Short mmCIF file of C-alpha atoms in Angstrom, two decimals:
data_model
loop_
_atom_site.label_atom_id
_atom_site.label_comp_id
_atom_site.label_asym_id
_atom_site.label_seq_id
_atom_site.Cartn_x
_atom_site.Cartn_y
_atom_site.Cartn_z
CA MET A 1296 118.90 101.42 68.60
CA ASN A 1297 116.87 104.41 67.40
CA PHE A 1298 119.14 107.35 68.11
CA TRP A 1299 116.46 109.96 67.47
CA LYS A 1300 115.00 108.71 70.76
CA THR A 1301 117.69 109.42 73.31
CA LEU A 1302 115.64 108.95 76.44
CA ILE A 1303 112.57 106.97 77.30
CA LEU A 1304 111.53 106.45 80.89
CA ALA A 1305 108.47 104.70 82.18
CA ALA A 1306 106.48 107.44 83.86
CA SER A 1307 105.55 107.11 87.51
CA VAL A 1308 102.37 108.55 88.97
CA THR A 1309 101.54 108.50 92.66
CA VAL A 1310 98.11 108.04 94.17
CA THR A 1311 97.30 108.84 97.76
CA VAL A 1312 94.49 107.14 99.66
CA PRO A 1313 93.57 106.96 103.36
CA SER A 1314 94.91 103.87 105.09
CA GLY A 1315 92.90 101.35 107.07
CA MET A 1316 89.86 99.14 106.48
CA ALA A 1317 87.64 101.33 108.64
CA TRP A 1318 87.70 104.02 105.96
CA ALA A 1319 86.56 101.61 103.25
CA GLN A 1320 83.73 100.29 105.42
CA ALA A 1321 82.50 103.65 106.69
CA LYS A 1322 82.55 105.73 103.50
CA ASN A 1323 79.54 105.81 101.18
CA SER A 1324 80.87 108.77 99.22
CA VAL A 1325 84.33 109.76 98.08
CA THR A 1326 86.13 112.87 96.86
CA ILE A 1327 88.74 112.27 94.17
CA VAL A 1328 91.43 114.78 93.21
CA LEU A 1329 92.55 114.84 89.58
CA PRO A 1330 95.55 116.77 88.22
CA ALA A 1331 93.37 118.65 85.72
CA GLY A 1332 89.68 119.33 85.14
CA PRO A 1333 87.61 118.49 82.06
CA ASP A 1334 86.77 121.01 79.37
CA ARG A 1335 83.76 118.93 78.36
CA LEU A 1336 82.13 115.63 79.34
CA ASP A 1337 81.10 114.26 75.96
CA PRO A 1338 81.23 110.44 75.78
CA CYS A 1339 83.10 110.47 72.47
CA GLU A 1340 86.00 112.23 74.20
CA THR A 1341 86.61 109.59 76.89
CA PRO A 1342 90.05 108.52 75.58
CA ARG A 1343 91.23 111.83 77.07
CA SER A 1344 92.16 111.04 80.65
CA VAL A 1345 90.62 114.21 82.12
CA ILE A 1346 87.24 113.02 80.81
CA GLY A 1347 87.62 109.25 80.76
CA ARG A 1348 88.69 109.01 84.40
CA ILE A 1349 85.35 110.49 85.39
CA ILE A 1350 82.76 108.96 83.08
CA LYS A 1351 84.21 105.99 81.17
CA GLN A 1352 82.85 102.70 82.58
CA ASN A 1353 81.32 104.77 85.38
CA VAL A 1354 78.61 106.66 83.46
CA VAL A 1355 79.06 105.43 79.89
CA GLU A 1356 80.19 101.92 79.05
CA THR A 1357 81.72 100.13 76.08
CA LEU A 1358 80.67 96.94 74.31
CA VAL A 1359 83.89 95.27 75.44
CA GLU A 1360 86.75 96.22 77.73
CA LEU A 1361 90.44 95.45 77.80
CA ASP A 1362 92.09 93.35 80.45
CA TYR A 1363 95.43 95.11 80.28
CA GLY A 1364 97.14 92.75 82.68
CA ASN A 1365 96.39 89.65 80.63
CA GLY A 1366 96.02 91.22 77.19
CA LYS A 1367 92.47 89.92 76.77
CA ILE A 1368 89.17 91.40 75.60
CA LEU A 1369 86.32 90.97 78.09
CA PRO A 1370 82.55 91.26 77.58
CA ARG A 1371 80.79 94.36 78.87
CA LEU A 1372 77.62 95.49 77.10
CA ALA A 1373 78.26 92.83 74.49
CA GLU A 1374 78.09 89.24 75.70
CA SER A 1375 79.85 87.63 72.74
CA TRP A 1376 81.13 88.34 69.23
CA GLN A 1377 82.35 86.52 66.17
CA GLN A 1378 83.84 87.28 62.76
CA PRO A 1379 81.77 85.49 60.07
CA SER A 1380 83.84 87.01 57.26
CA PRO A 1381 87.03 89.11 56.99
CA ASN A 1382 85.03 92.34 56.70
CA GLU A 1383 82.24 91.57 59.20
CA TRP A 1384 81.92 91.31 62.96
CA VAL A 1385 78.70 90.34 64.74
CA PHE A 1386 78.12 91.26 68.40
CA LYS A 1387 75.44 89.80 70.67
CA LEU A 1388 74.27 92.41 73.16
CA ARG A 1389 73.37 92.06 76.80
CA LYS A 1390 69.59 91.95 77.25
CA GLY A 1391 67.48 94.03 79.61
CA VAL A 1392 69.92 96.95 79.89
CA LYS A 1393 68.59 100.51 79.95
CA PHE A 1394 70.20 103.92 79.76
CA HIS A 1395 69.86 106.25 82.72
CA ASP A 1396 67.08 108.15 80.93
CA GLY A 1397 65.05 104.96 80.47
CA ALA A 1398 65.87 104.39 76.79
CA PRO A 1399 66.59 100.75 75.97
CA PHE A 1400 70.10 99.64 75.17
CA ASP A 1401 69.72 97.68 71.94
CA ALA A 1402 71.17 97.34 68.47
CA LYS A 1403 69.59 100.65 67.37
CA SER A 1404 71.33 102.52 70.19
CA VAL A 1405 74.67 100.96 69.21
CA VAL A 1406 74.18 102.11 65.62
CA TYR A 1407 73.31 105.58 66.91
CA SER A 1408 76.45 105.75 69.06
CA VAL A 1409 78.65 104.70 66.14
CA GLU A 1410 77.01 107.24 63.82
CA ARG A 1411 77.42 110.02 66.40
CA THR A 1412 81.08 109.17 66.93
CA ASN A 1413 81.67 109.20 63.16
CA ASP A 1414 79.87 112.53 62.72
CA PRO A 1415 82.42 114.92 61.13
CA LYS A 1416 80.79 117.84 62.98
CA LEU A 1417 82.37 116.49 66.15
CA THR A 1418 86.12 116.19 66.57
CA CYS A 1419 85.76 113.03 68.62
CA ILE A 1420 89.11 111.73 69.81
CA THR A 1421 87.61 108.22 69.79
CA ARG A 1422 87.30 108.56 66.02
CA THR A 1423 90.47 110.52 65.29
CA LYS A 1424 92.73 108.41 67.50
CA TYR A 1425 91.31 104.91 67.11
CA LEU A 1426 88.98 104.77 64.11
CA ASP A 1427 90.55 107.28 61.72
CA GLY A 1428 91.06 105.73 58.30
CA THR A 1429 88.82 102.79 59.18
CA SER A 1430 85.40 102.73 57.55
CA ILE A 1431 83.00 101.13 60.06
CA VAL A 1432 79.28 100.82 59.43
CA ALA A 1433 77.01 99.40 62.14
CA SER A 1434 73.67 97.83 61.23
CA VAL A 1435 70.83 96.15 63.11
CA VAL A 1436 70.45 92.38 62.77
CA ASP A 1437 67.82 92.15 65.50
CA ASP A 1438 67.14 93.94 68.79
CA ASN A 1439 70.08 92.30 70.52
CA THR A 1440 72.46 91.75 67.60
CA VAL A 1441 74.51 94.33 65.73
CA LYS A 1442 76.79 93.84 62.73
CA PHE A 1443 79.89 95.91 61.98
CA THR A 1444 80.99 96.03 58.35
CA THR A 1445 84.34 97.42 57.24
CA LYS A 1446 85.72 98.13 53.76
CA THR A 1447 88.89 96.21 54.52
CA PRO A 1448 89.54 93.50 57.13
CA VAL A 1449 90.00 94.91 60.64
CA PRO A 1450 91.12 91.95 62.79
CA ILE A 1451 91.51 94.18 65.88
CA LEU A 1452 88.00 95.67 65.69
CA PRO A 1453 86.96 94.32 69.13
CA THR A 1454 90.04 96.01 70.61
CA LEU A 1455 89.12 99.30 68.92
CA LEU A 1456 85.54 99.04 70.17
CA ALA A 1457 86.87 98.96 73.74
CA GLN A 1458 87.34 102.72 73.25
CA LEU A 1459 83.89 103.50 71.81
CA THR A 1460 81.36 104.33 74.52
CA MET A 1461 77.62 103.81 74.18
CA SER A 1462 75.41 106.87 74.64
CA SER A 1463 71.65 107.17 74.97
CA PRO A 1464 69.90 107.69 71.61
CA ASN A 1465 68.57 110.89 73.18
CA THR A 1466 72.09 112.33 73.12
CA PRO A 1467 72.11 115.01 70.39
CA LYS A 1468 74.05 114.47 67.19
CA GLY A 1469 76.27 117.12 65.68
CA GLU A 1470 76.95 118.91 68.97
CA TYR A 1471 78.84 118.15 72.14
CA THR A 1472 77.00 117.35 75.32
CA ASN A 1473 78.06 118.01 78.90
CA LYS A 1474 75.35 115.75 80.31
CA PRO A 1475 76.44 112.21 79.44
CA ILE A 1476 73.73 109.55 79.57
CA GLY A 1477 74.99 105.99 79.68
CA THR A 1478 74.29 102.54 81.11
CA GLY A 1479 77.00 102.52 83.77
CA PRO A 1480 76.89 101.95 87.53
CA TYR A 1481 76.80 105.74 88.09
CA ARG A 1482 74.58 108.50 86.73
CA PHE A 1483 75.89 111.94 85.92
CA GLU A 1484 74.49 114.42 88.45
CA SER A 1485 76.21 117.77 88.04
CA TRP A 1486 79.20 119.68 86.76
CA THR A 1487 80.12 122.95 88.42
CA GLN A 1488 82.47 124.59 85.94
CA GLY A 1489 85.97 125.00 87.34
CA THR A 1490 85.05 123.28 90.60
CA SER A 1491 83.73 119.71 90.53
CA VAL A 1492 81.87 116.90 88.78
CA VAL A 1493 79.48 114.69 90.74
CA ILE A 1494 78.24 111.23 89.80
CA VAL A 1495 75.83 109.11 91.87
CA ARG A 1496 75.14 105.40 91.99
CA ASP A 1497 72.41 104.05 89.73
CA ASP A 1498 70.52 101.50 91.80
CA ASN A 1499 68.99 100.06 88.61
CA TYR A 1500 72.38 99.16 87.16
CA TRP A 1501 72.40 95.85 85.27
CA GLY A 1502 75.60 94.64 86.97
CA SER A 1503 76.94 94.44 90.49
CA LYS A 1504 76.01 97.44 92.63
CA PRO A 1505 79.10 99.41 93.71
CA ALA A 1506 79.63 100.11 97.41
CA ILE A 1507 80.22 103.83 96.91
CA GLU A 1508 77.02 105.84 96.48
CA LYS A 1509 78.50 109.15 95.35
CA ALA A 1510 81.79 110.33 93.86
CA THR A 1511 82.86 113.96 93.63
CA TYR A 1512 85.76 114.82 91.33
CA VAL A 1513 87.80 117.95 91.97
CA TRP A 1514 91.08 119.01 90.42
CA ARG A 1515 94.28 120.60 91.63
CA SER A 1516 97.28 121.15 89.38
CA GLU A 1517 99.77 121.25 92.25
CA SER A 1518 100.86 117.77 93.35
CA SER A 1519 101.64 118.93 96.90
CA VAL A 1520 98.17 120.42 97.27
CA ALA A 1521 96.47 117.23 96.08
CA ALA A 1522 98.53 115.10 98.45
CA ALA A 1523 97.80 117.43 101.36
CA MET A 1524 94.06 117.25 100.69
CA VAL A 1525 94.15 113.51 101.32
CA GLU A 1526 96.47 113.90 104.28
CA THR A 1527 94.04 116.30 105.97
CA GLY A 1528 90.89 114.37 105.04
CA GLU A 1529 89.62 116.95 102.55
CA ALA A 1530 89.78 114.27 99.83
CA ASP A 1531 89.95 110.48 99.71
CA LEU A 1532 91.98 109.77 96.59
CA ALA A 1533 94.54 111.76 94.59
CA PHE A 1534 96.24 110.86 91.32
CA SER A 1535 99.55 111.91 89.81
CA ILE A 1536 101.41 112.74 92.98
CA ALA A 1537 104.99 113.83 92.25
CA PRO A 1538 107.84 111.71 93.69
CA GLN A 1539 108.81 114.39 96.21
CA ASP A 1540 105.25 114.44 97.58
CA ALA A 1541 104.82 110.65 97.70
CA THR A 1542 106.57 110.16 101.02
CA ASN A 1543 103.98 108.27 103.07
CA LYS A 1544 104.37 104.51 102.60
CA ALA A 1545 101.08 103.91 104.39
CA THR A 1546 99.05 105.87 101.85
CA ASP A 1547 101.10 106.22 98.66
CA LYS A 1548 100.68 103.40 96.17
CA VAL A 1549 102.34 102.64 92.86
CA TYR A 1550 100.52 100.94 90.00
CA PRO A 1551 101.35 100.00 86.37
CA ASN A 1552 100.90 102.83 83.90
CA SER A 1553 101.42 103.05 80.14
CA ASP A 1554 102.91 106.56 80.14
CA THR A 1555 106.48 107.19 79.02
CA SER A 1556 108.73 110.24 79.08
CA MET A 1557 110.67 110.71 75.87
CA PHE A 1558 113.40 113.05 74.64
CA ARG A 1559 113.08 113.25 70.87
CA LEU A 1560 115.59 114.81 68.48
CA SER A 1561 114.82 116.38 65.10
CA VAL A 1562 117.06 114.51 62.69
CA ASP A 1563 116.72 117.08 59.89
CA VAL A 1564 118.29 120.02 61.78
CA PRO A 1565 122.10 120.45 61.90
CA PRO A 1566 124.04 119.20 63.75
CA LEU A 1567 121.43 116.59 64.70
CA ASN A 1568 121.30 115.38 61.11
CA ASP A 1569 124.67 113.80 61.80
CA VAL A 1570 124.14 110.36 63.30
CA ARG A 1571 127.43 110.66 65.22
CA VAL A 1572 126.07 113.67 67.11
CA ARG A 1573 122.89 111.81 67.99
CA LYS A 1574 124.90 108.83 69.20
CA ALA A 1575 127.01 111.11 71.35
CA ILE A 1576 123.93 112.71 72.95
CA ASN A 1577 122.44 109.29 73.49
CA LEU A 1578 125.54 108.09 75.32
CA ALA A 1579 125.89 111.32 77.31
CA ILE A 1580 122.52 111.07 79.05
CA ASP A 1581 122.51 109.18 82.34
CA ARG A 1582 119.05 107.62 82.36
CA ASN A 1583 119.47 106.18 85.83
CA ALA A 1584 120.03 109.68 87.23
CA PHE A 1585 116.39 110.51 86.46
CA LEU A 1586 115.15 107.74 88.74
CA GLY A 1587 114.41 109.02 92.23
CA SER A 1588 114.99 112.63 91.20
CA VAL A 1589 112.94 113.96 88.30
CA ILE A 1590 111.00 110.71 88.00
CA SER A 1591 109.95 108.29 90.72
CA SER A 1592 112.49 105.68 91.77
CA GLU A 1593 109.77 103.10 91.08
CA ALA A 1594 109.82 103.83 87.35
CA GLN A 1595 111.54 101.54 84.87
CA LEU A 1596 113.92 102.31 82.05
CA ALA A 1597 112.22 101.70 78.72
CA THR A 1598 113.79 100.57 75.46
CA GLN A 1599 110.96 101.71 73.21
CA GLN A 1600 108.12 104.21 73.16
CA VAL A 1601 105.63 101.78 74.71
CA GLY A 1602 107.29 100.12 77.67
CA ARG A 1603 106.45 96.75 79.15
CA ALA A 1604 104.99 98.20 82.32
CA SER A 1605 105.32 101.78 83.37
CA LEU A 1606 104.51 102.66 86.95
CA ALA A 1607 102.10 105.13 88.42
CA SER A 1608 101.44 106.01 92.03
CA ILE A 1609 98.29 106.71 93.99
CA ARG A 1610 97.65 108.09 97.47
CA ASN A 1611 94.66 106.94 99.48
#
């Protein structure tokens, strides 16, 4: 057991959504409440939840996507891929796809997106969190084929590329943009600072047309306020509802989530540098007491920093 980690609990988030099939059939637009608003909407920042929840796979898409439930990599903008050598990966791209501004999605646009993400002028979390220390160069093989070359073998490159979104080649390099242009089922329409972000359905989308025509994202930091907005019909969906506010079984749903809550001790500070003290603290904490009080009763006790399946909740 790692005694510097005395407590790890699978986090639980609640989502609230209106009940009943009539709602799903009648609505052609939805209002979604998030716990926090974005500070920017740049595609290279989508690993941050406040940005990714709005535009990732909605406005901007990735070459591949992760099937978290089955641990598989699925095609998205790339139809197939192979590894001809330890330091090379070749991706075949989906044909006939266009960005929302009319620019073609092709190998050149993939190269552009990779170069923009790797631009040191931008502190892109996609690069710093997933690609840092990995030298990746994208090159054009033909219009619908792109090759990724790395200095050292990167066997998980397709998994890493599930985090790298594709932006229109008309997206500026060297500066952040708040008007993302992608290939997704929704186009970015507007961002009213401090108030809302609106995306609308792109009827020219290459894939299946979504039923919802318009989505408006708003944010409220107070869980009780977000839950009440759905309860009164002011909103249709609210994330991260606290356990004490998730009291309606008809509308509050729990779903798997990768978040964990951790109590970490500094092992170099007396008396915590004594392993006996850390063991004592570890044994003194009643993990089960957190369930149903500070953390949702639906959460699971975790034995490591990344649990098997954390739980989140949603109200609709």
